[in-house]
Amino acid sequence: MNTELTLDFTANAEPATQVVADPDCAWVSRLPVPLVTTALTSARVDPPLAGLRFAVKDNMDVAGSATTAACPAFAFEATASAQVVQQLLNAGAALMGKTNMDQFACGLNGTRSPFGAVPNAFNPAYVSGGSSSGSAYVVASGQVDFSLGTDTAGSGRVPAGLNNIVGLKPSRGLISTRGVLPAAQSVDCVSIFACTVATAVQVLENAMGYDPLDAYSRHLTLADSAFPASFKFGVPDQLEFFGDTLAEAAYQAAVLRLQGMGGIAVKLDFAPFKQAAQLLYGSALVAERYAAIRSFFDEHEAEVIEPVRSIIAEGRQYSAADLFDAQTQLKLIGQRANALWADIDLLVVPTAPTHYSVASMLQIPVELNRRLGEYTNFVNLLDYAALSVPSAMRSDGLPFGITLIGRCGSDWQLAELGQRYHHLTGLTQGATAVPLPSPQAIKGLTQKPSTQGSVRVAVVGAHLSGMPLNSQLTERGATLVGTASTAADYRLYALPGTAPPKPGLLRVAAGQGSAIALEVWDMPLQHYGSFVALIAAPLGIGTLTLADSTSVQGFVCEAEALHDAKDISHLGGWRAYIASLQAADT
């Protein structure tokens, strides 16, 4: 890897010399033959994970393989596999190898390894996120179907958000960490990377389980009812993107999409969460990172790379009394944070506030790493579950993700909502061109959001998500089902003199029309009448035929009103027309 840098670099500028990370650095070791449990080969019924390939972060033991934690001097050959690895092998998955990581899981960026920096799957000049860097990359690039990481401060979420994949951070204690080298054992958990929520959930179903030989394993009862149709999601009252306007715009678009799904955004005081996050490295809590490898570190400190060495060494200075003080402070902050949950069902934050280049991260490793954890560090400290899902592709070709955060035990609820959200984005899987498959039922849920007593309505113009009249839908509890298009028998016109601007949709003879983009919404039946009453001539509600030949209620226009209207059918939809007007103004 090229690591040459110029020295005239400030915190707000890119280095003159670009560093491009090597994709091969995602792996620490690849097995010559995929590891499978041979006892399953004679079974008559395929095990649940049969046919799925996976990789594990190299702080997890695999029998007969070295565990390095990205520190060659620390390496040892494991005599048994970590409990979670063995469970997945027993479930039929095939292990392909072990992945690179920030040394001793100390970092959120993926450059802190003697095995090299792991690249972003979309642009190798940018960081992958860490510490589970390699695990995220091999999923995003399609080399495996899922992978395991660990998450103490965001390592199972930041790499997911930066690589357009799903990062499932379960409730602590749900998956055994026996055979996993800890970073901070009391708040660690095993995380799951996949291209879809459905795959991540399938892995969790086979990975979870109480382990009496794991000091922090717990019997947890997971909530089995989905969030309500009109769910309330918290958004931070103060948002920080460190000057990244593309990330800021992507987050605001995500909020609009969630509102379109029936969500109600609730601004909340983010201060307690930030205060909890600051304790992770700014108090005696950091001593737990030193405790995790104390014997090795005291004898081989020089073998640990910077800045990992300095961070772990910091843990030596604290006394037991200091640790009790920090734990008490965290408990008090937790009490304040818990009070905020009375008004929300979940919290929604950017997974990461921005992207950084590899060159920038190598030049300013501590500060830029800290920024990547802006929305992640507090989650395990306060005992929450979290799910990072892809949200958008930015105009610079880099991904943006959001994280859904819920109370301990909300794992299935987050998965149900996260899956619906992900599939509304229209994104492909990871860095591949493979489209998302059909969503799957979350088996752990016995009750989903009710859509009984509703009318399915298609909108093509000012009622689309983010458009001026969308509130007429959301105020009535309507929820966004998804995007679609009409059959190719319609024409779309921009109506003159309408405020706000509106289109008119007209059905025409076969072969004379176009497919027009639209959104489909579920409107509660009791509010449908009041919605229709708002529609003024020449618009009205009729029956539309969609591209899949199904029919829904939707906006239509009287033909007489289109004589002076502009035919915009060739643009394929109202959003494209509005975008063309904005482009003409610039």
Coordinates of C-alpha atoms in Angstrom, one line a residue:
M1 CA 0.0 0.0 0.0
N2 CA 1.3 3.5 -0.8
T3 CA 1.5 5.5 2.4
E4 CA 3.5 8.5 1.1
L5 CA 2.0 11.8 2.4
T6 CA 2.8 15.4 2.3
L7 CA 3.2 17.2 5.6
D8 CA 1.4 20.5 4.8
F9 CA -2.0 19.2 5.9
T10 CA -4.6 20.8 8.0
A11 CA -7.8 19.3 9.6
N12 CA -10.0 20.9 6.9
A13 CA -8.1 20.0 3.8
E14 CA -7.2 16.8 2.0
P15 CA -3.5 15.7 1.7
A16 CA -1.8 16.4 -1.6
T17 CA -0.9 12.7 -2.0
Q18 CA -3.8 10.3 -2.2
V19 CA -3.5 6.9 -0.5
V20 CA -5.4 4.0 -2.2
A21 CA -6.0 0.9 0.0
D22 CA -5.6 -2.6 -1.3
P23 CA -8.7 -4.8 -1.5
D24 CA -6.6 -7.8 -0.5
C25 CA -6.0 -6.2 2.9
A26 CA -9.6 -7.1 3.8
W27 CA -8.4 -10.7 4.6
V28 CA -5.9 -11.8 7.2
S29 CA -6.2 -15.4 6.1
R30 CA -8.4 -17.4 3.7
L31 CA -9.0 -21.1 4.2
P32 CA -7.8 -23.3 1.3
V33 CA -11.0 -25.2 1.5
P34 CA -14.2 -23.7 3.1
L35 CA -14.7 -25.0 6.6
V36 CA -18.0 -26.9 7.1
T37 CA -19.3 -29.2 9.8
T38 CA -18.8 -32.7 8.2
A39 CA -21.5 -34.2 10.5
L40 CA -24.1 -32.3 8.5
T41 CA -23.2 -33.7 5.1
S42 CA -25.3 -36.9 5.6
A43 CA -28.3 -35.1 7.0
R44 CA -31.5 -35.6 5.0
V45 CA -32.7 -32.1 5.6
D46 CA -30.6 -29.0 4.7
P47 CA -29.6 -27.1 7.8
P48 CA -31.0 -23.5 8.0
L49 CA -27.8 -21.7 6.7
A50 CA -26.8 -24.3 4.1
G51 CA -25.3 -22.6 1.0
L52 CA -24.3 -19.4 2.8
R53 CA -20.6 -18.4 3.0
F54 CA -19.3 -16.4 5.8
A55 CA -16.1 -14.8 7.3
V56 CA -15.2 -13.8 10.8
K57 CA -13.2 -11.0 12.3
D58 CA -9.8 -12.0 13.4
N59 CA -10.5 -11.5 17.1
M60 CA -12.7 -14.7 17.0
D61 CA -11.2 -18.1 17.5
V62 CA -11.5 -20.7 14.7
A63 CA -10.1 -24.1 15.7
G64 CA -6.8 -24.8 14.0
S65 CA -6.4 -21.2 12.8
A66 CA -4.4 -18.3 14.3
T67 CA -6.2 -15.5 16.1
T68 CA -4.2 -12.3 15.7
A69 CA -6.5 -9.4 16.6
A70 CA -4.3 -7.7 13.9
C71 CA -1.2 -8.0 16.1
P72 CA 1.3 -10.7 14.8
A73 CA 3.1 -10.7 18.2
F74 CA -0.1 -11.6 19.9
A75 CA -1.1 -14.5 17.5
F76 CA -1.9 -17.9 18.8
E77 CA -3.5 -21.0 17.3
A78 CA -7.0 -21.6 18.6
T79 CA -7.8 -25.1 19.8
A80 CA -11.6 -24.6 19.7
S81 CA -13.8 -22.2 17.7
A82 CA -15.7 -19.4 19.4
Q83 CA -19.2 -20.5 20.5
V84 CA -20.9 -18.3 17.9
V85 CA -18.7 -19.5 15.1
Q86 CA -19.4 -23.1 16.0
Q87 CA -23.1 -22.5 16.1
L88 CA -23.1 -21.0 12.6
L89 CA -21.0 -24.0 11.3
N90 CA -23.5 -26.3 12.9
A91 CA -26.3 -24.4 11.2
G92 CA -24.7 -25.3 7.8
A93 CA -22.8 -22.1 6.9
A94 CA -19.4 -22.4 5.3
L95 CA -16.5 -20.4 6.8
M96 CA -14.2 -18.8 4.1
G97 CA -11.6 -17.2 6.4
K98 CA -10.7 -14.4 8.8
T99 CA -10.8 -10.7 8.1
N100 CA -8.7 -7.7 8.9
M101 CA -9.5 -5.3 11.7
D102 CA -8.3 -2.3 13.6
Q103 CA -5.8 -3.7 16.0
F104 CA -7.4 -5.1 19.2
A105 CA -10.7 -3.7 17.9
C106 CA -9.5 -0.2 18.9
G107 CA -10.8 2.1 16.2
L108 CA -13.6 2.9 13.9
N109 CA -11.8 3.5 10.6
G110 CA -10.1 0.4 9.3
T111 CA -6.5 1.8 8.9
R112 CA -5.0 0.7 12.3
S113 CA -3.6 -2.7 11.2
P114 CA -0.1 -3.9 10.3
F115 CA -1.9 -6.0 7.6
G116 CA -2.8 -2.8 5.8
A117 CA -5.7 -0.4 5.5
V118 CA -9.0 -1.9 4.3
P119 CA -10.6 0.2 1.5
N120 CA -14.1 1.4 1.1
A121 CA -16.0 -0.9 -1.2
F122 CA -17.0 2.0 -3.4
N123 CA -13.8 4.1 -3.5
P124 CA -10.5 2.6 -2.3
A125 CA -9.2 6.1 -1.4
Y126 CA -11.7 6.2 1.4
V127 CA -11.8 4.3 4.7
S128 CA -14.0 1.3 5.2
G129 CA -14.8 2.1 8.7
G130 CA -13.8 -0.2 11.6
S131 CA -12.9 -1.9 13.6
S132 CA -14.7 -4.7 11.7
S133 CA -13.3 -3.3 8.5
G134 CA -12.5 -6.5 6.6
S135 CA -15.8 -8.2 7.6
A136 CA -17.8 -5.3 6.1
Y137 CA -15.7 -5.2 2.9
V138 CA -16.0 -8.9 2.0
V139 CA -19.8 -8.7 2.3
A140 CA -20.1 -5.4 0.4
S141 CA -18.0 -6.8 -2.4
G142 CA -20.0 -10.0 -2.6
Q143 CA -17.2 -12.4 -1.5
V144 CA -19.3 -13.8 1.3
D145 CA -23.0 -13.8 2.1
F146 CA -22.5 -12.6 5.7
S147 CA -19.8 -12.0 8.2
L148 CA -19.3 -11.5 11.9
G149 CA -17.8 -8.5 13.5
T150 CA -17.7 -7.2 17.0
D151 CA -19.2 -4.0 18.3
T152 CA -18.2 -2.0 21.4
A153 CA -18.5 1.5 20.2
G154 CA -19.9 1.2 16.7
S155 CA -17.6 -1.3 15.0
G156 CA -20.6 -3.3 13.7
R157 CA -22.4 -0.3 12.4
V158 CA -20.0 2.3 11.0
P159 CA -18.4 -0.1 8.4
A160 CA -22.0 -1.0 7.4
G161 CA -23.0 2.6 6.8
L162 CA -19.9 3.4 4.9
N163 CA -20.2 0.3 2.6
N164 CA -24.0 0.2 1.8
I165 CA -24.7 -3.0 3.8
V166 CA -26.7 -4.0 6.8
G167 CA -25.1 -4.0 10.3
L168 CA -27.0 -5.7 13.0
K169 CA -25.8 -4.9 16.5
P170 CA -27.9 -7.1 18.8
S171 CA -28.8 -6.5 22.3
R172 CA -25.8 -7.3 24.5
G173 CA -25.7 -10.8 25.8
L174 CA -27.9 -12.2 23.1
I175 CA -25.0 -13.8 21.3
S176 CA -22.2 -15.6 23.2
T177 CA -18.8 -13.8 23.2
R178 CA -17.0 -16.9 24.5
G179 CA -13.9 -17.4 22.3
V180 CA -14.0 -13.7 21.2
L181 CA -11.1 -11.6 22.3
P182 CA -12.8 -8.6 24.1
A183 CA -12.1 -5.0 23.6
A184 CA -14.2 -3.9 26.6
Q185 CA -15.9 -7.1 27.8
S186 CA -18.8 -5.7 29.7
V187 CA -20.1 -3.8 26.7
D188 CA -18.9 -5.9 23.8
C189 CA -21.2 -7.9 21.5
V190 CA -20.9 -9.9 18.3
S191 CA -22.4 -8.1 15.3
I192 CA -23.6 -9.3 11.9
F193 CA -23.0 -7.9 8.4
A194 CA -25.1 -8.8 5.5
C195 CA -26.5 -7.2 2.3
T196 CA -30.1 -7.6 3.5
V197 CA -31.9 -7.5 6.8
A198 CA -33.5 -10.8 6.1
T199 CA -30.1 -12.5 5.9
A200 CA -28.9 -10.8 9.0
V201 CA -32.0 -11.9 10.9
Q202 CA -31.5 -15.5 9.7
V203 CA -28.0 -15.5 11.0
L204 CA -29.1 -14.0 14.3
E205 CA -31.8 -16.7 14.7
N206 CA -29.0 -19.3 14.5
A207 CA -26.3 -17.4 16.5
M208 CA -28.3 -16.3 19.5
G209 CA -28.7 -18.3 22.7
Y210 CA -27.8 -18.2 26.4
D211 CA -24.3 -19.5 27.2
P212 CA -23.6 -20.2 30.9
L213 CA -19.8 -20.1 30.2
D214 CA -20.0 -16.5 29.0
A215 CA -19.9 -14.1 32.0
Y216 CA -22.1 -11.5 30.2
S217 CA -24.6 -13.8 28.4
R218 CA -28.2 -13.1 29.4
H219 CA -31.6 -14.7 29.1
L220 CA -33.4 -12.0 27.0
T221 CA -37.1 -11.9 26.0
L222 CA -37.3 -10.0 22.7
A223 CA -40.4 -7.9 21.9
D224 CA -42.6 -9.8 19.5
S225 CA -44.9 -7.0 18.3
A226 CA -43.8 -4.6 15.6
F227 CA -43.6 -0.9 16.2
P228 CA -47.1 0.7 15.7
A229 CA -48.1 1.9 12.2
S230 CA -47.7 5.5 13.4
F231 CA -44.4 5.0 15.2
K232 CA -42.5 7.9 16.9
F233 CA -38.8 8.2 16.1
G234 CA -36.4 10.5 17.9
V235 CA -34.1 12.7 16.0
P236 CA -31.2 14.6 17.6
D237 CA -31.9 18.2 18.4
Q238 CA -28.3 19.0 17.4
L239 CA -26.9 17.3 14.4
E240 CA -23.2 17.3 13.4
F241 CA -21.9 16.4 10.0
F242 CA -18.5 18.1 10.2
G243 CA -19.2 20.2 7.1
D244 CA -20.5 17.3 4.9
T245 CA -23.5 18.7 3.2
L246 CA -24.2 15.6 1.2
A247 CA -24.5 13.5 4.4
E248 CA -26.8 16.2 6.0
A249 CA -29.1 16.2 2.9
A250 CA -29.2 12.4 2.9
Y251 CA -30.2 12.3 6.6
Q252 CA -33.0 14.8 6.0
A253 CA -34.2 12.7 3.1
A254 CA -34.2 9.7 5.4
V255 CA -36.4 11.5 7.9
L256 CA -38.8 12.3 5.1
R257 CA -38.9 8.7 4.0
L258 CA -39.6 7.5 7.6
Q259 CA -42.4 10.0 7.8
G260 CA -43.8 8.7 4.6
M261 CA -43.8 5.2 6.2
G262 CA -46.0 6.5 9.0
G263 CA -43.3 7.7 11.3
I264 CA -43.6 10.9 13.5
A265 CA -40.4 12.7 14.0
V266 CA -39.7 13.8 17.6
K267 CA -36.8 16.1 18.3
L268 CA -35.1 15.2 21.5
D269 CA -32.3 16.3 23.7
F270 CA -29.2 14.5 22.4
A271 CA -27.0 15.7 25.2
P272 CA -27.3 12.6 27.5
F273 CA -26.2 10.3 24.6
K274 CA -23.2 12.5 23.8
Q275 CA -22.2 12.6 27.5
A276 CA -22.4 8.8 27.7
A277 CA -20.2 8.5 24.6
Q278 CA -17.6 10.8 26.0
L279 CA -17.1 8.5 29.0
L280 CA -15.9 5.6 26.7
Y281 CA -12.5 7.0 26.2
G282 CA -12.5 10.1 28.5
S283 CA -12.9 8.3 31.8
A284 CA -11.8 5.2 33.8
L285 CA -14.0 3.1 31.5
V286 CA -11.0 3.0 29.1
A287 CA -9.3 0.8 31.7
E288 CA -11.3 -2.1 30.5
R289 CA -9.5 -2.0 27.2
Y290 CA -6.2 -2.4 29.1
A291 CA -7.6 -5.2 31.2
A292 CA -8.6 -7.2 28.1
I293 CA -4.9 -7.7 27.1
R294 CA -3.1 -6.6 30.2
S295 CA -0.6 -9.5 30.4
F296 CA 0.4 -9.3 26.8
F297 CA 0.4 -5.5 26.8
D298 CA 2.7 -5.2 29.8
E299 CA 5.3 -7.5 28.2
H300 CA 4.9 -6.5 24.5
E301 CA 3.8 -2.8 24.6
A302 CA 6.2 -1.9 21.8
E303 CA 4.6 -4.5 19.5
V304 CA 1.3 -2.6 19.6
I305 CA 0.9 0.1 16.9
E306 CA 0.0 3.7 17.5
P307 CA -2.4 5.2 18.3
V308 CA -3.8 1.9 19.7
R309 CA -0.8 1.7 22.1
S310 CA -1.4 5.1 23.6
I311 CA -5.2 4.4 24.0
I312 CA -4.7 1.1 25.8
A313 CA -1.9 2.5 27.9
E314 CA -4.2 5.2 29.1
G315 CA -6.1 2.6 31.0
R316 CA -3.2 2.0 33.4
Q317 CA -3.5 5.4 35.2
Y318 CA -6.9 4.8 36.7
S319 CA -7.7 3.3 40.1
A320 CA -10.5 1.0 41.1
A321 CA -12.2 4.0 42.8
D322 CA -12.0 6.0 39.5
L323 CA -13.8 3.2 37.7
F324 CA -16.6 3.1 40.3
D325 CA -17.0 6.9 39.9
A326 CA -17.2 6.5 36.1
Q327 CA -19.7 3.7 36.3
T328 CA -21.9 5.8 38.7
Q329 CA -21.7 8.8 36.3
L330 CA -22.8 6.5 33.4
K331 CA -25.7 5.2 35.5
L332 CA -26.9 8.8 36.2
I333 CA -26.6 9.7 32.5
G334 CA -28.5 6.5 31.7
Q335 CA -31.4 7.6 33.9
R336 CA -31.7 10.9 32.0
A337 CA -31.5 9.1 28.7
N338 CA -34.2 6.5 29.7
A339 CA -36.7 9.3 30.5
L340 CA -36.5 10.4 26.8
W341 CA -37.9 7.0 25.7
A342 CA -41.3 7.8 27.1
D343 CA -41.9 9.9 24.0
I344 CA -40.4 7.7 21.3
D345 CA -40.5 4.1 20.0
L346 CA -36.9 4.3 18.6
L347 CA -34.1 6.7 17.9
V348 CA -32.9 7.3 14.3
V349 CA -29.4 8.8 13.6
P350 CA -26.9 8.9 10.8
T351 CA -24.7 5.8 11.0
A352 CA -21.7 8.0 10.4
P353 CA -21.6 11.7 10.0
T354 CA -19.2 11.7 7.0
H355 CA -16.6 9.8 5.0
Y356 CA -12.9 10.3 5.3
S357 CA -10.1 9.5 2.9
V358 CA -7.4 7.0 4.0
A359 CA -4.8 9.7 3.6
S360 CA -6.7 12.0 6.0
M361 CA -7.2 9.3 8.6
L362 CA -3.5 8.4 8.6
Q363 CA -2.6 12.1 9.0
I364 CA -5.1 12.9 11.8
P365 CA -6.0 9.4 13.2
V366 CA -7.5 10.2 16.6
E367 CA -9.7 13.2 15.9
L368 CA -11.2 11.8 12.6
N369 CA -11.7 8.4 14.2
R370 CA -13.6 10.1 17.0
R371 CA -15.9 11.9 14.6
L372 CA -16.9 8.6 13.0
G373 CA -18.3 7.5 16.3
E374 CA -20.5 10.6 16.8
Y375 CA -23.7 8.6 16.7
T376 CA -22.5 5.2 17.8
N377 CA -20.4 5.3 21.0
F378 CA -23.2 5.5 23.5
V379 CA -25.3 2.6 22.3
N380 CA -23.7 -0.3 24.1
L381 CA -22.9 1.8 27.2
L382 CA -26.6 2.5 27.6
D383 CA -27.7 -1.1 26.7
Y384 CA -29.6 -0.5 23.5
A385 CA -30.1 -2.6 20.3
A386 CA -29.3 -1.1 16.9
L387 CA -29.6 -1.8 13.2
S388 CA -27.7 0.1 10.5
V389 CA -29.4 0.0 7.1
P390 CA -28.4 1.6 3.8
S391 CA -30.3 4.8 3.0
A392 CA -28.9 6.5 -0.2
M393 CA -26.1 6.8 -2.6
R394 CA -24.6 10.3 -2.5
S395 CA -23.8 12.3 -5.7
D396 CA -20.1 11.6 -5.0
G397 CA -20.6 7.9 -5.4
L398 CA -20.3 7.1 -1.6
P399 CA -23.0 5.5 0.5
F400 CA -25.0 6.9 3.4
G401 CA -26.7 4.8 6.0
I402 CA -28.9 5.4 9.0
T403 CA -29.1 3.5 12.3
L404 CA -32.3 2.5 14.1
I405 CA -31.7 2.3 17.8
G406 CA -34.2 0.7 20.2
R407 CA -34.4 -0.5 23.8
C408 CA -32.7 -3.7 24.8
G409 CA -34.8 -6.6 23.4
S410 CA -36.2 -4.5 20.4
D411 CA -34.1 -6.5 17.9
W412 CA -37.0 -8.0 15.9
Q413 CA -38.9 -4.7 15.9
L414 CA -35.9 -2.8 14.5
A415 CA -35.4 -5.6 11.9
E416 CA -39.0 -5.3 10.7
L417 CA -38.9 -1.5 10.3
G418 CA -35.4 -1.5 9.0
Q419 CA -36.2 -4.1 6.3
R420 CA -39.2 -2.1 5.1
Y421 CA -37.1 1.1 5.0
H422 CA -34.2 -0.6 3.2
H423 CA -36.4 -2.0 0.5
L424 CA -38.0 1.4 -0.2
T425 CA -34.6 2.9 -1.1
G426 CA -34.3 0.9 -4.3
L427 CA -30.6 0.4 -3.7
T428 CA -28.6 -2.6 -4.9
Q429 CA -26.8 -5.0 -2.5
G430 CA -23.5 -3.7 -1.2
A431 CA -21.2 -2.6 -4.0
T432 CA -22.7 -5.1 -6.5
A433 CA -25.3 -4.5 -9.1
V434 CA -27.6 -7.2 -7.6
P435 CA -31.0 -5.9 -6.8
L436 CA -32.6 -6.4 -3.4
P437 CA -34.7 -9.6 -3.2
S438 CA -38.2 -9.7 -1.8
P439 CA -38.4 -8.9 1.9
Q440 CA -39.0 -11.8 4.2
A441 CA -41.2 -12.2 7.3
I442 CA -39.5 -11.6 10.6
K443 CA -40.3 -14.9 12.4
G444 CA -39.8 -13.5 15.9
L445 CA -42.7 -11.1 15.4
T446 CA -46.2 -12.4 16.1
Q447 CA -47.9 -9.1 15.2
K448 CA -47.0 -6.6 12.4
P449 CA -48.3 -3.0 12.0
S450 CA -52.0 -3.2 11.1
T451 CA -53.0 -2.1 7.7
Q452 CA -56.5 -3.4 8.0
G453 CA -59.3 -1.0 7.1
S454 CA -57.1 0.9 4.7
V455 CA -57.3 2.0 1.0
R456 CA -54.3 1.8 -1.3
V457 CA -53.7 5.1 -3.1
A458 CA -51.2 6.0 -5.8
V459 CA -49.8 9.5 -6.0
V460 CA -47.8 11.0 -8.9
G461 CA -47.2 14.6 -8.1
A462 CA -47.4 17.1 -5.3
H463 CA -48.3 14.4 -2.8
L464 CA -45.1 12.4 -3.3
S465 CA -42.7 12.1 -0.3
G466 CA -41.0 15.4 0.3
M467 CA -43.4 17.3 -2.0
P468 CA -45.6 20.2 -0.8
L469 CA -48.8 18.3 -0.3
N470 CA -47.4 15.1 1.2
S471 CA -48.5 16.2 4.7
Q472 CA -52.2 15.6 3.5
L473 CA -51.3 11.9 3.5
T474 CA -49.1 11.7 6.7
E475 CA -51.5 13.8 8.8
R476 CA -54.1 11.1 8.1
G477 CA -51.8 8.3 9.2
A478 CA -51.1 7.1 5.6
T479 CA -48.0 4.9 5.3
L480 CA -45.7 4.6 2.3
V481 CA -45.9 1.1 0.8
G482 CA -43.3 1.6 -1.9
T483 CA -42.5 3.0 -5.3
A484 CA -43.9 1.7 -8.6
S485 CA -45.0 2.8 -12.0
T486 CA -48.1 2.8 -14.1
A487 CA -48.7 0.5 -17.0
A488 CA -47.3 2.0 -20.2
D489 CA -50.7 3.4 -21.1
Y490 CA -50.5 6.9 -19.5
R491 CA -49.3 10.4 -20.2
L492 CA -48.3 13.0 -17.7
Y493 CA -48.8 16.7 -18.1
A494 CA -47.7 19.8 -16.1
L495 CA -50.8 21.7 -15.4
P496 CA -50.6 25.5 -15.9
G497 CA -51.5 27.9 -13.1
T498 CA -51.6 25.4 -10.2
A499 CA -50.2 26.3 -6.8
P500 CA -48.4 24.3 -5.7
P501 CA -47.5 23.0 -9.2
K502 CA -49.4 19.8 -10.0
P503 CA -49.4 17.2 -12.8
G504 CA -52.3 15.7 -14.6
L505 CA -52.3 11.9 -15.4
L506 CA -54.4 10.7 -18.3
R507 CA -54.9 7.2 -19.6
V508 CA -54.5 6.9 -23.4
A509 CA -54.8 4.1 -26.0
A510 CA -52.4 1.2 -25.8
G511 CA -49.1 2.0 -27.4
Q512 CA -49.5 5.7 -27.1
G513 CA -48.4 6.2 -23.5
S514 CA -45.5 5.8 -21.1
A515 CA -44.8 4.2 -17.7
I516 CA -45.1 7.0 -15.1
A517 CA -43.3 6.7 -11.7
L518 CA -45.5 6.9 -8.6
E519 CA -45.7 6.1 -4.9
V520 CA -48.3 3.7 -3.4
W521 CA -49.7 4.6 0.1
D522 CA -52.0 2.9 2.6
M523 CA -54.6 5.3 3.8
P524 CA -56.7 4.4 6.9
L525 CA -60.3 4.0 5.7
Q526 CA -61.7 6.4 8.2
H527 CA -59.6 9.2 6.8
Y528 CA -60.0 8.4 3.1
G529 CA -63.1 10.6 2.7
S530 CA -61.5 13.7 4.2
F531 CA -58.5 13.2 1.9
V532 CA -60.6 12.9 -1.3
A533 CA -62.6 16.0 -0.3
L534 CA -59.4 18.0 -0.6
I535 CA -59.0 17.2 -4.3
A536 CA -60.2 20.0 -6.6
A537 CA -61.1 19.8 -10.3
P538 CA -59.7 19.1 -12.8
L539 CA -58.1 16.4 -10.7
G540 CA -60.0 13.5 -9.2
I541 CA -59.6 9.9 -7.9
G542 CA -59.9 6.9 -10.3
T543 CA -58.5 3.5 -10.8
L544 CA -54.9 3.2 -12.1
T545 CA -53.3 0.1 -13.6
L546 CA -49.8 -0.5 -12.5
A547 CA -46.9 -2.0 -14.4
D548 CA -47.5 -5.4 -12.7
S549 CA -51.2 -5.3 -13.9
T550 CA -52.6 -4.7 -10.4
S551 CA -55.0 -1.8 -9.8
V552 CA -55.0 0.9 -7.1
Q553 CA -56.9 4.1 -6.5
G554 CA -55.0 7.1 -7.8
F555 CA -55.0 10.6 -9.1
V556 CA -56.4 11.2 -12.6
C557 CA -57.2 14.3 -14.6
E558 CA -60.0 15.5 -16.8
A559 CA -58.9 15.5 -20.5
E560 CA -60.4 19.0 -21.1
A561 CA -57.9 20.5 -18.7
L562 CA -54.9 19.4 -20.7
H563 CA -55.2 21.5 -23.8
D564 CA -52.7 24.1 -22.6
A565 CA -50.7 21.7 -20.4
K566 CA -47.1 20.6 -21.1
D567 CA -46.6 16.9 -21.9
I568 CA -43.8 15.7 -19.7
S569 CA -44.3 12.0 -20.2
H570 CA -40.9 11.5 -21.7
L571 CA -39.3 12.4 -18.3
G572 CA -41.0 9.4 -16.7
G573 CA -42.4 11.2 -13.6
W574 CA -43.0 14.3 -11.6
R575 CA -39.7 14.2 -9.7
A576 CA -37.7 14.2 -12.9
Y577 CA -39.7 17.1 -14.2
I578 CA -39.1 19.2 -11.0
A579 CA -35.4 18.3 -11.2
S580 CA -35.3 19.5 -14.8
L581 CA -36.7 22.9 -13.8
Q582 CA -34.2 23.2 -11.0
A583 CA -31.3 22.3 -13.3
A584 CA -32.5 25.0 -15.8
D585 CA -32.4 27.6 -13.1
T586 CA -28.8 26.9 -12.2

